[in-house]
mmCIF file with all atom_site columns, C-alpha atoms in Angstrom:
data_model
loop_
_atom_site.group_PDB
_atom_site.id
_atom_site.type_symbol
_atom_site.label_atom_id
_atom_site.label_alt_id
_atom_site.label_comp_id
_atom_site.label_asym_id
_atom_site.label_entity_id
_atom_site.label_seq_id
_atom_site.pdbx_PDB_ins_code
_atom_site.Cartn_x
_atom_site.Cartn_y
_atom_site.Cartn_z
_atom_site.occupancy
_atom_site.B_iso_or_equiv
_atom_site.pdbx_formal_charge
_atom_site.auth_seq_id
_atom_site.auth_comp_id
_atom_site.auth_asym_id
_atom_site.auth_atom_id
_atom_site.pdbx_PDB_model_num
ATOM 1   C CA . MET A 1 1   ? 0.000   0.000   0.000   1.00 40.00 ? 192 MET A CA 1
ATOM 2   C CA . ILE A 1 2   ? 1.488   3.318   -1.056  1.00 38.00 ? 193 ILE A CA 1
ATOM 3   C CA . ALA A 1 3   ? 0.541   6.813   0.039   1.00 42.00 ? 194 ALA A CA 1
ATOM 4   C CA . PRO A 1 4   ? 1.754   10.283  -0.982  1.00 40.00 ? 195 PRO A CA 1
ATOM 5   C CA . ALA A 1 5   ? 5.296   11.218  0.007   1.00 39.00 ? 196 ALA A CA 1
ATOM 6   C CA . MET A 1 6   ? 5.931   12.516  3.504   1.00 41.00 ? 197 MET A CA 1
ATOM 7   C CA . THR A 1 7   ? 8.363   15.391  3.873   1.00 42.00 ? 198 THR A CA 1
ATOM 8   C CA . THR A 1 8   ? 9.099   15.002  7.605   1.00 54.00 ? 199 THR A CA 1
ATOM 9   C CA . MET A 1 9   ? 10.022  12.153  9.895   1.00 58.00 ? 200 MET A CA 1
ATOM 10  C CA . PRO A 1 10  ? 6.836   10.729  11.464  1.00 64.00 ? 201 PRO A CA 1
ATOM 11  C CA . ASP A 1 11  ? 6.539   10.986  15.240  1.00 62.00 ? 202 ASP A CA 1
ATOM 12  C CA . PRO A 1 12  ? 5.488   7.978   17.395  1.00 64.00 ? 203 PRO A CA 1
ATOM 13  C CA . LEU A 1 13  ? 1.822   9.029   17.556  1.00 68.00 ? 204 LEU A CA 1
ATOM 14  C CA . GLU A 1 14  ? 1.707   9.480   13.793  1.00 78.00 ? 205 GLU A CA 1
ATOM 15  C CA . LEU A 1 15  ? 3.253   6.053   13.226  1.00 79.00 ? 206 LEU A CA 1
ATOM 16  C CA . ASP A 1 16  ? 0.722   4.485   15.600  1.00 81.00 ? 207 ASP A CA 1
ATOM 17  C CA . SER A 1 17  ? -2.105  6.196   13.715  1.00 83.00 ? 208 SER A CA 1
ATOM 18  C CA . ILE A 1 18  ? -0.705  4.992   10.379  1.00 85.00 ? 209 ILE A CA 1
ATOM 19  C CA . LEU A 1 19  ? -0.520  1.429   11.687  1.00 88.00 ? 210 LEU A CA 1
ATOM 20  C CA . ARG A 1 20  ? -4.113  1.518   12.930  1.00 88.00 ? 211 ARG A CA 1
ATOM 21  C CA . ARG A 1 21  ? -5.303  2.726   9.533   1.00 88.00 ? 212 ARG A CA 1
ATOM 22  C CA . GLU A 1 22  ? -3.924  -0.514  8.064   1.00 89.00 ? 213 GLU A CA 1
ATOM 23  C CA . LEU A 1 23  ? -6.301  -2.634  10.146  1.00 90.00 ? 214 LEU A CA 1
ATOM 24  C CA . MET A 1 24  ? -9.223  -4.343  8.489   1.00 90.00 ? 215 MET A CA 1
ATOM 25  C CA . PRO A 1 25  ? -12.775 -4.046  9.855   1.00 91.00 ? 216 PRO A CA 1
ATOM 26  C CA . GLY A 1 26  ? -13.070 -6.071  13.051  1.00 91.00 ? 217 GLY A CA 1
ATOM 27  C CA . GLU A 1 27  ? -9.319  -6.658  13.308  1.00 93.00 ? 218 GLU A CA 1
ATOM 28  C CA . ARG A 1 28  ? -7.853  -6.146  16.805  1.00 93.00 ? 219 ARG A CA 1
ATOM 29  C CA . LEU A 1 29  ? -4.378  -4.772  17.436  1.00 93.00 ? 220 LEU A CA 1
ATOM 30  C CA . LEU A 1 30  ? -2.712  -6.844  20.161  1.00 94.00 ? 221 LEU A CA 1
ATOM 31  C CA . TRP A 1 31  ? 0.821   -5.411  20.109  1.00 93.00 ? 222 TRP A CA 1
ATOM 32  C CA . SER A 1 32  ? 2.800   -2.677  18.410  1.00 91.00 ? 223 SER A CA 1
ATOM 33  C CA . GLY A 1 33  ? 6.429   -1.666  18.641  1.00 89.00 ? 224 GLY A CA 1
ATOM 34  C CA . ARG A 1 34  ? 9.007   0.550   16.984  1.00 88.00 ? 225 ARG A CA 1
ATOM 35  C CA . PRO A 1 35  ? 12.638  -0.405  16.385  1.00 87.00 ? 226 PRO A CA 1
ATOM 36  C CA . LEU A 1 36  ? 15.118  1.095   18.823  1.00 82.00 ? 227 LEU A CA 1
ATOM 37  C CA . PRO A 1 37  ? 17.863  2.724   16.679  1.00 73.00 ? 228 PRO A CA 1
ATOM 38  C CA . GLY A 1 38  ? 20.477  1.859   19.315  1.00 70.00 ? 229 GLY A CA 1
ATOM 39  C CA . LYS A 1 39  ? 19.679  -1.829  18.851  1.00 60.00 ? 230 LYS A CA 1
ATOM 40  C CA . LEU A 1 40  ? 20.726  -1.761  15.201  1.00 64.00 ? 231 LEU A CA 1
ATOM 41  C CA . ARG A 1 41  ? 24.442  -1.635  15.964  1.00 63.00 ? 232 ARG A CA 1
ATOM 42  C CA . ALA A 1 42  ? 24.977  -4.782  13.903  1.00 59.00 ? 233 ALA A CA 1
ATOM 43  C CA . ALA A 1 43  ? 24.405  -2.667  10.806  1.00 59.00 ? 234 ALA A CA 1
ATOM 44  C CA . PHE A 1 44  ? 27.737  -0.950  11.486  1.00 61.00 ? 235 PHE A CA 1
ATOM 45  C CA . ALA A 1 45  ? 29.588  -4.272  11.112  1.00 64.00 ? 236 ALA A CA 1
ATOM 46  C CA . ILE A 1 46  ? 29.859  -3.505  7.408   1.00 69.00 ? 237 ILE A CA 1
ATOM 47  C CA . TRP A 1 47  ? 32.342  -0.755  8.330   1.00 66.00 ? 238 TRP A CA 1
ATOM 48  C CA . PHE A 1 48  ? 34.997  -3.439  8.983   1.00 74.00 ? 239 PHE A CA 1
ATOM 49  C CA . PHE A 1 49  ? 34.915  -3.982  5.226   1.00 74.00 ? 240 PHE A CA 1
ATOM 50  C CA . ALA A 1 50  ? 33.811  -0.538  4.060   1.00 73.00 ? 241 ALA A CA 1
ATOM 51  C CA . ILE A 1 51  ? 36.575  1.476   5.749   1.00 79.00 ? 242 ILE A CA 1
ATOM 52  C CA . PRO A 1 52  ? 39.577  -0.381  4.250   1.00 82.00 ? 243 PRO A CA 1
ATOM 53  C CA . TRP A 1 53  ? 37.745  -0.599  0.906   1.00 78.00 ? 244 TRP A CA 1
ATOM 54  C CA . THR A 1 54  ? 37.176  3.158   0.809   1.00 80.00 ? 245 THR A CA 1
ATOM 55  C CA . ALA A 1 55  ? 40.674  3.946   2.093   1.00 81.00 ? 246 ALA A CA 1
ATOM 56  C CA . PHE A 1 56  ? 42.256  1.850   -0.657  1.00 81.00 ? 247 PHE A CA 1
ATOM 57  C CA . ALA A 1 57  ? 39.985  3.396   -3.306  1.00 77.00 ? 248 ALA A CA 1
ATOM 58  C CA . LEU A 1 58  ? 40.981  6.901   -2.173  1.00 80.00 ? 249 LEU A CA 1
ATOM 59  C CA . PHE A 1 59  ? 44.641  5.872   -2.151  1.00 81.00 ? 250 PHE A CA 1
ATOM 60  C CA . TRP A 1 60  ? 44.275  4.535   -5.697  1.00 74.00 ? 251 TRP A CA 1
ATOM 61  C CA . GLU A 1 61  ? 42.660  7.773   -6.810  1.00 75.00 ? 252 GLU A CA 1
ATOM 62  C CA . ALA A 1 62  ? 45.414  9.850   -5.216  1.00 75.00 ? 253 ALA A CA 1
ATOM 63  C CA . MET A 1 63  ? 48.086  7.770   -6.935  1.00 74.00 ? 254 MET A CA 1
ATOM 64  C CA . ALA A 1 64  ? 46.248  8.101   -10.242 1.00 71.00 ? 255 ALA A CA 1
ATOM 65  C CA . PHE A 1 65  ? 46.294  11.899  -9.965  1.00 70.00 ? 256 PHE A CA 1
ATOM 66  C CA . LEU A 1 66  ? 49.875  12.085  -8.675  1.00 68.00 ? 257 LEU A CA 1
ATOM 67  C CA . PRO A 1 67  ? 51.525  12.173  -12.151 1.00 63.00 ? 258 PRO A CA 1
ATOM 68  C CA . TRP A 1 68  ? 49.337  15.131  -13.068 1.00 62.00 ? 259 TRP A CA 1
ATOM 69  C CA . MET A 1 69  ? 50.277  17.060  -9.956  1.00 62.00 ? 260 MET A CA 1
ATOM 70  C CA . ALA A 1 70  ? 53.977  16.164  -10.214 1.00 56.00 ? 261 ALA A CA 1
ATOM 71  C CA . SER A 1 71  ? 54.317  16.813  -13.945 1.00 55.00 ? 262 SER A CA 1
ATOM 72  C CA . SER A 1 72  ? 56.122  20.033  -14.889 1.00 55.00 ? 263 SER A CA 1
ATOM 73  C CA . HIS A 1 73  ? 55.739  19.650  -18.660 1.00 57.00 ? 264 HIS A CA 1
ATOM 74  C CA . THR A 1 74  ? 52.990  19.022  -21.157 1.00 52.00 ? 265 THR A CA 1
ATOM 75  C CA . PRO A 1 75  ? 51.766  15.397  -20.812 1.00 56.00 ? 266 PRO A CA 1
ATOM 76  C CA . SER A 1 76  ? 52.248  13.048  -23.756 1.00 58.00 ? 267 SER A CA 1
ATOM 77  C CA . GLY A 1 77  ? 49.380  11.258  -25.457 1.00 54.00 ? 268 GLY A CA 1
ATOM 78  C CA . ILE A 1 78  ? 49.940  8.087   -23.432 1.00 53.00 ? 269 ILE A CA 1
ATOM 79  C CA . THR A 1 79  ? 50.069  10.088  -20.202 1.00 57.00 ? 270 THR A CA 1
ATOM 80  C CA . TRP A 1 80  ? 46.842  11.811  -21.200 1.00 55.00 ? 271 TRP A CA 1
ATOM 81  C CA . SER A 1 81  ? 45.168  8.467   -21.852 1.00 56.00 ? 272 SER A CA 1
ATOM 82  C CA . PHE A 1 82  ? 46.207  6.756   -18.639 1.00 56.00 ? 273 PHE A CA 1
ATOM 83  C CA . GLY A 1 83  ? 45.833  9.988   -16.699 1.00 59.00 ? 274 GLY A CA 1
ATOM 84  C CA . ILE A 1 84  ? 42.141  9.965   -17.596 1.00 67.00 ? 275 ILE A CA 1
ATOM 85  C CA . ILE A 1 85  ? 41.446  6.221   -17.505 1.00 70.00 ? 276 ILE A CA 1
ATOM 86  C CA . PHE A 1 86  ? 43.029  5.476   -14.125 1.00 68.00 ? 277 PHE A CA 1
ATOM 87  C CA . PRO A 1 87  ? 41.181  8.197   -12.174 1.00 71.00 ? 278 PRO A CA 1
ATOM 88  C CA . LEU A 1 88  ? 37.894  7.265   -13.849 1.00 73.00 ? 279 LEU A CA 1
ATOM 89  C CA . PHE A 1 89  ? 38.497  3.607   -13.001 1.00 73.00 ? 280 PHE A CA 1
ATOM 90  C CA . GLY A 1 90  ? 38.747  4.452   -9.313  1.00 71.00 ? 281 GLY A CA 1
ATOM 91  C CA . LEU A 1 91  ? 35.581  6.565   -9.062  1.00 77.00 ? 282 LEU A CA 1
ATOM 92  C CA . PRO A 1 92  ? 33.063  3.669   -8.963  1.00 82.00 ? 283 PRO A CA 1
ATOM 93  C CA . PHE A 1 93  ? 35.040  2.027   -6.148  1.00 82.00 ? 284 PHE A CA 1
ATOM 94  C CA . ILE A 1 94  ? 34.952  5.248   -4.142  1.00 80.00 ? 285 ILE A CA 1
ATOM 95  C CA . GLY A 1 95  ? 31.211  5.447   -4.764  1.00 82.00 ? 286 GLY A CA 1
ATOM 96  C CA . VAL A 1 96  ? 30.687  1.875   -3.537  1.00 81.00 ? 287 VAL A CA 1
ATOM 97  C CA . GLY A 1 97  ? 32.775  2.570   -0.442  1.00 77.00 ? 288 GLY A CA 1
ATOM 98  C CA . LEU A 1 98  ? 30.842  5.709   0.439   1.00 79.00 ? 289 LEU A CA 1
ATOM 99  C CA . ALA A 1 99  ? 27.555  3.855   -0.094  1.00 80.00 ? 290 ALA A CA 1
ATOM 100 C CA . MET A 1 100 ? 28.644  1.111   2.323   1.00 77.00 ? 291 MET A CA 1
ATOM 101 C CA . LEU A 1 101 ? 29.658  3.708   4.915   1.00 77.00 ? 292 LEU A CA 1
ATOM 102 C CA . TRP A 1 102 ? 26.228  5.313   4.620   1.00 72.00 ? 293 TRP A CA 1
ATOM 103 C CA . MET A 1 103 ? 24.238  2.067   4.873   1.00 76.00 ? 294 MET A CA 1
ATOM 104 C CA . PRO A 1 104 ? 24.078  1.891   8.722   1.00 71.00 ? 295 PRO A CA 1
ATOM 105 C CA . PHE A 1 105 ? 22.762  5.454   8.917   1.00 71.00 ? 296 PHE A CA 1
ATOM 106 C CA . LYS A 1 106 ? 20.202  4.626   6.239   1.00 73.00 ? 297 LYS A CA 1
ATOM 107 C CA . ALA A 1 107 ? 19.109  1.593   8.264   1.00 68.00 ? 298 ALA A CA 1
ATOM 108 C CA . GLN A 1 108 ? 18.683  3.705   11.396  1.00 68.00 ? 299 GLN A CA 1
ATOM 109 C CA . ARG A 1 109 ? 16.677  6.299   9.489   1.00 74.00 ? 300 ARG A CA 1
ATOM 110 C CA . LYS A 1 110 ? 14.475  3.538   8.091   1.00 74.00 ? 301 LYS A CA 1
ATOM 111 C CA . ALA A 1 111 ? 13.982  2.173   11.614  1.00 73.00 ? 302 ALA A CA 1
ATOM 112 C CA . ALA A 1 112 ? 12.799  5.585   12.820  1.00 76.00 ? 303 ALA A CA 1
ATOM 113 C CA . GLN A 1 113 ? 10.103  5.466   10.122  1.00 80.00 ? 304 GLN A CA 1
ATOM 114 C CA . THR A 1 114 ? 8.949   1.902   10.860  1.00 87.00 ? 305 THR A CA 1
ATOM 115 C CA . ILE A 1 115 ? 6.418   0.357   13.206  1.00 89.00 ? 306 ILE A CA 1
ATOM 116 C CA . TYR A 1 116 ? 5.481   -3.296  13.662  1.00 93.00 ? 307 TYR A CA 1
ATOM 117 C CA . GLY A 1 117 ? 2.122   -4.641  14.734  1.00 93.00 ? 308 GLY A CA 1
ATOM 118 C CA . LEU A 1 118 ? 0.522   -7.937  15.696  1.00 94.00 ? 309 LEU A CA 1
ATOM 119 C CA . THR A 1 119 ? -3.226  -8.363  15.376  1.00 94.00 ? 310 THR A CA 1
ATOM 120 C CA . ASP A 1 120 ? -5.538  -11.304 15.903  1.00 92.00 ? 311 ASP A CA 1
ATOM 121 C CA . ARG A 1 121 ? -5.088  -12.016 12.185  1.00 93.00 ? 312 ARG A CA 1
ATOM 122 C CA . ARG A 1 122 ? -1.740  -10.727 10.926  1.00 93.00 ? 313 ARG A CA 1
ATOM 123 C CA . LEU A 1 123 ? 1.832   -9.681  11.647  1.00 93.00 ? 314 LEU A CA 1
ATOM 124 C CA . LEU A 1 124 ? 2.518   -6.308  10.006  1.00 92.00 ? 315 LEU A CA 1
ATOM 125 C CA . ARG A 1 125 ? 5.350   -3.940  9.216   1.00 91.00 ? 316 ARG A CA 1
ATOM 126 C CA . VAL A 1 126 ? 4.530   -0.373  8.144   1.00 90.00 ? 317 VAL A CA 1
ATOM 127 C CA . SER A 1 127 ? 7.069   2.203   6.989   1.00 84.00 ? 318 SER A CA 1
ATOM 128 C CA . ALA A 1 128 ? 6.268   5.886   6.483   1.00 78.00 ? 319 ALA A CA 1
ATOM 129 C CA . GLY A 1 129 ? 9.144   7.592   4.703   1.00 71.00 ? 320 GLY A CA 1
ATOM 130 C CA . ARG A 1 130 ? 8.877   9.348   1.371   1.00 74.00 ? 321 ARG A CA 1
ATOM 131 C CA . LYS A 1 131 ? 6.166   6.851   0.628   1.00 76.00 ? 322 LYS A CA 1
ATOM 132 C CA . ARG A 1 132 ? 4.130   4.676   2.932   1.00 77.00 ? 323 ARG A CA 1
ATOM 133 C CA . ASP A 1 133 ? 4.340   0.963   2.407   1.00 83.00 ? 324 ASP A CA 1
ATOM 134 C CA . SER A 1 134 ? 3.243   -2.029  4.414   1.00 86.00 ? 325 SER A CA 1
ATOM 135 C CA . ILE A 1 135 ? 3.707   -5.768  4.397   1.00 89.00 ? 326 ILE A CA 1
ATOM 136 C CA . SER A 1 136 ? 1.778   -8.322  6.392   1.00 90.00 ? 327 SER A CA 1
ATOM 137 C CA . VAL A 1 137 ? 1.540   -12.080 6.842   1.00 91.00 ? 328 VAL A CA 1
ATOM 138 C CA . LEU A 1 138 ? -1.458  -14.004 8.118   1.00 92.00 ? 329 LEU A CA 1
ATOM 139 C CA . VAL A 1 139 ? -0.878  -15.691 11.474  1.00 90.00 ? 330 VAL A CA 1
ATOM 140 C CA . SER A 1 140 ? -2.028  -18.978 9.956   1.00 88.00 ? 331 SER A CA 1
ATOM 141 C CA . GLN A 1 141 ? 0.861   -18.777 7.452   1.00 88.00 ? 332 GLN A CA 1
ATOM 142 C CA . LEU A 1 142 ? 3.584   -18.264 10.060  1.00 89.00 ? 333 LEU A CA 1
ATOM 143 C CA . GLY A 1 143 ? 5.983   -21.077 10.909  1.00 88.00 ? 334 GLY A CA 1
ATOM 144 C CA . PRO A 1 144 ? 8.759   -21.597 13.474  1.00 90.00 ? 335 PRO A CA 1
ATOM 145 C CA . ILE A 1 145 ? 9.902   -18.552 15.448  1.00 92.00 ? 336 ILE A CA 1
ATOM 146 C CA . GLU A 1 146 ? 13.461  -17.511 16.283  1.00 92.00 ? 337 GLU A CA 1
ATOM 147 C CA . VAL A 1 147 ? 14.076  -14.875 18.983  1.00 92.00 ? 338 VAL A CA 1
ATOM 148 C CA . SER A 1 148 ? 17.279  -13.189 20.143  1.00 90.00 ? 339 SER A CA 1
ATOM 149 C CA . ALA A 1 149 ? 17.109  -10.716 23.018  1.00 87.00 ? 340 ALA A CA 1
ATOM 150 C CA . ASP A 1 150 ? 19.485  -8.504  24.993  1.00 87.00 ? 341 ASP A CA 1
ATOM 151 C CA . PRO A 1 151 ? 19.462  -8.436  28.806  1.00 89.00 ? 342 PRO A CA 1
ATOM 152 C CA . ASP A 1 152 ? 17.076  -5.453  28.695  1.00 87.00 ? 343 ASP A CA 1
ATOM 153 C CA . GLY A 1 153 ? 14.528  -7.531  26.764  1.00 88.00 ? 344 GLY A CA 1
ATOM 154 C CA . ALA A 1 154 ? 14.912  -5.770  23.434  1.00 89.00 ? 345 ALA A CA 1
ATOM 155 C CA . GLY A 1 155 ? 15.796  -7.853  20.406  1.00 88.00 ? 346 GLY A CA 1
ATOM 156 C CA . ASN A 1 156 ? 14.824  -9.478  17.147  1.00 90.00 ? 347 ASN A CA 1
ATOM 157 C CA . LEU A 1 157 ? 12.124  -11.934 16.149  1.00 93.00 ? 348 LEU A CA 1
ATOM 158 C CA . ARG A 1 158 ? 12.284  -13.905 12.929  1.00 92.00 ? 349 ARG A CA 1
ATOM 159 C CA . VAL A 1 159 ? 9.461   -16.154 11.828  1.00 91.00 ? 350 VAL A CA 1
ATOM 160 C CA . GLN A 1 160 ? 9.409   -18.465 8.820   1.00 90.00 ? 351 GLN A CA 1
ATOM 161 C CA . THR A 1 161 ? 6.761   -17.696 6.232   1.00 87.00 ? 352 THR A CA 1
ATOM 162 C CA . GLY A 1 162 ? 7.562   -20.245 3.555   1.00 82.00 ? 353 GLY A CA 1
ATOM 163 C CA . THR A 1 163 ? 10.227  -21.521 1.174   1.00 76.00 ? 354 THR A CA 1
ATOM 164 C CA . SER A 1 164 ? 11.188  -20.784 -2.394  1.00 73.00 ? 355 SER A CA 1
ATOM 165 C CA . ARG A 1 165 ? 13.966  -21.654 -4.813  1.00 71.00 ? 356 ARG A CA 1
ATOM 166 C CA . ASP A 1 166 ? 16.636  -19.254 -6.029  1.00 70.00 ? 357 ASP A CA 1
ATOM 167 C CA . SER A 1 167 ? 18.020  -18.986 -9.559  1.00 71.00 ? 358 SER A CA 1
ATOM 168 C CA . ASP A 1 168 ? 20.328  -21.961 -8.885  1.00 73.00 ? 359 ASP A CA 1
ATOM 169 C CA . GLY A 1 169 ? 17.456  -24.145 -7.753  1.00 71.00 ? 360 GLY A CA 1
ATOM 170 C CA . ASP A 1 170 ? 18.498  -24.109 -4.094  1.00 74.00 ? 361 ASP A CA 1
ATOM 171 C CA . ARG A 1 171 ? 15.785  -23.971 -1.460  1.00 79.00 ? 362 ARG A CA 1
ATOM 172 C CA . VAL A 1 172 ? 15.591  -20.624 0.375   1.00 79.00 ? 363 VAL A CA 1
ATOM 173 C CA . THR A 1 173 ? 13.710  -20.085 3.620   1.00 82.00 ? 364 THR A CA 1
ATOM 174 C CA . GLU A 1 174 ? 11.610  -16.922 3.625   1.00 87.00 ? 365 GLU A CA 1
ATOM 175 C CA . ARG A 1 175 ? 11.245  -15.023 6.904   1.00 89.00 ? 366 ARG A CA 1
ATOM 176 C CA . PHE A 1 176 ? 9.369   -12.061 8.324   1.00 90.00 ? 367 PHE A CA 1
ATOM 177 C CA . GLU A 1 177 ? 11.729  -10.076 10.557  1.00 89.00 ? 368 GLU A CA 1
ATOM 178 C CA . VAL A 1 178 ? 10.889  -7.813  13.481  1.00 90.00 ? 369 VAL A CA 1
ATOM 179 C CA . LEU A 1 179 ? 14.144  -6.069  14.372  1.00 87.00 ? 370 LEU A CA 1
ATOM 180 C CA . GLY A 1 180 ? 15.323  -4.152  17.412  1.00 86.00 ? 371 GLY A CA 1
ATOM 181 C CA . VAL A 1 181 ? 12.000  -3.879  19.256  1.00 89.00 ? 372 VAL A CA 1
ATOM 182 C CA . PRO A 1 182 ? 11.582  -3.578  23.045  1.00 89.00 ? 373 PRO A CA 1
ATOM 183 C CA . ASP A 1 183 ? 10.176  -6.514  25.059  1.00 90.00 ? 374 ASP A CA 1
ATOM 184 C CA . VAL A 1 184 ? 10.476  -8.927  22.158  1.00 91.00 ? 375 VAL A CA 1
ATOM 185 C CA . GLY A 1 185 ? 9.569   -11.793 24.516  1.00 92.00 ? 376 GLY A CA 1
ATOM 186 C CA . ARG A 1 186 ? 6.041   -10.422 24.917  1.00 93.00 ? 377 ARG A CA 1
ATOM 187 C CA . LEU A 1 187 ? 5.642   -10.327 21.152  1.00 94.00 ? 378 LEU A CA 1
ATOM 188 C CA . GLU A 1 188 ? 6.783   -13.956 20.955  1.00 93.00 ? 379 GLU A CA 1
ATOM 189 C CA . THR A 1 189 ? 4.256   -15.001 23.620  1.00 94.00 ? 380 THR A CA 1
ATOM 190 C CA . LEU A 1 190 ? 1.381   -13.213 21.915  1.00 94.00 ? 381 LEU A CA 1
ATOM 191 C CA . LEU A 1 191 ? 2.357   -14.602 18.532  1.00 93.00 ? 382 LEU A CA 1
ATOM 192 C CA . LEU A 1 192 ? 2.497   -18.163 19.862  1.00 92.00 ? 383 LEU A CA 1
ATOM 193 C CA . GLU A 1 193 ? -0.945  -17.686 21.404  1.00 91.00 ? 384 GLU A CA 1
ATOM 194 C CA . GLN A 1 194 ? -2.366  -16.507 18.092  1.00 91.00 ? 385 GLN A CA 1
ATOM 195 C CA . GLN A 1 195 ? -0.733  -19.408 16.237  1.00 88.00 ? 386 GLN A CA 1
ATOM 196 C CA . ALA A 1 196 ? -2.290  -21.844 18.688  1.00 88.00 ? 387 ALA A CA 1
ATOM 197 C CA . LYS A 1 197 ? -5.714  -20.271 18.196  1.00 86.00 ? 388 LYS A CA 1
ATOM 198 C CA . ALA A 1 198 ? -5.321  -20.372 14.414  1.00 82.00 ? 389 ALA A CA 1
ATOM 199 C CA . ALA A 1 199 ? -4.508  -24.092 14.589  1.00 77.00 ? 390 ALA A CA 1
ATOM 200 C CA . LEU A 1 200 ? -7.723  -24.950 16.470  1.00 76.00 ? 391 LEU A CA 1
ATOM 201 C CA . PRO A 1 201 ? -10.445 -26.592 14.368  1.00 72.00 ? 392 PRO A CA 1
ATOM 202 C CA . ARG A 1 202 ? -13.366 -24.349 13.513  1.00 65.00 ? 393 ARG A CA 1
#
């Protein structure tokens, strides 16, 4: 579901209102939670790769420009050719490095625009950035649950939603992820209760 672009970061009350507007008639909201940006520290792990990558790319670019800065005479045709090709070759690598450095901040910004919800029918994730989008899975379609929590109770919940095959024909497990939310254990308990109810004969 997509709505017009939003120009400002939504506040908690606005996110809660957006989530409630996603509910179907008669659907009851049992739990809602927003990601805690401080709990997304794992996103910064990419810096262990991104920093040396970017440093080497910048070093390459500096070395590529060094002949131009050190030259005191008119460059030859070969120097012109390599003096243009080498710097251009390094630019995409610098771009990739900068993109990797920015990824954790992008993830935290996305978290600030996201709210999760559990109803008596579905597990939902709603994001309200430049556009509003939502994804939900019926409780009856949810499989095994994996939970990891910090001592303060905040953590991640991952629940299997099905399987598919990738381009190589290998089986891939599909999951719905609820990341960095407070009191993740309560969400697990409520979700297990709803799964048990969904499994009862009607």
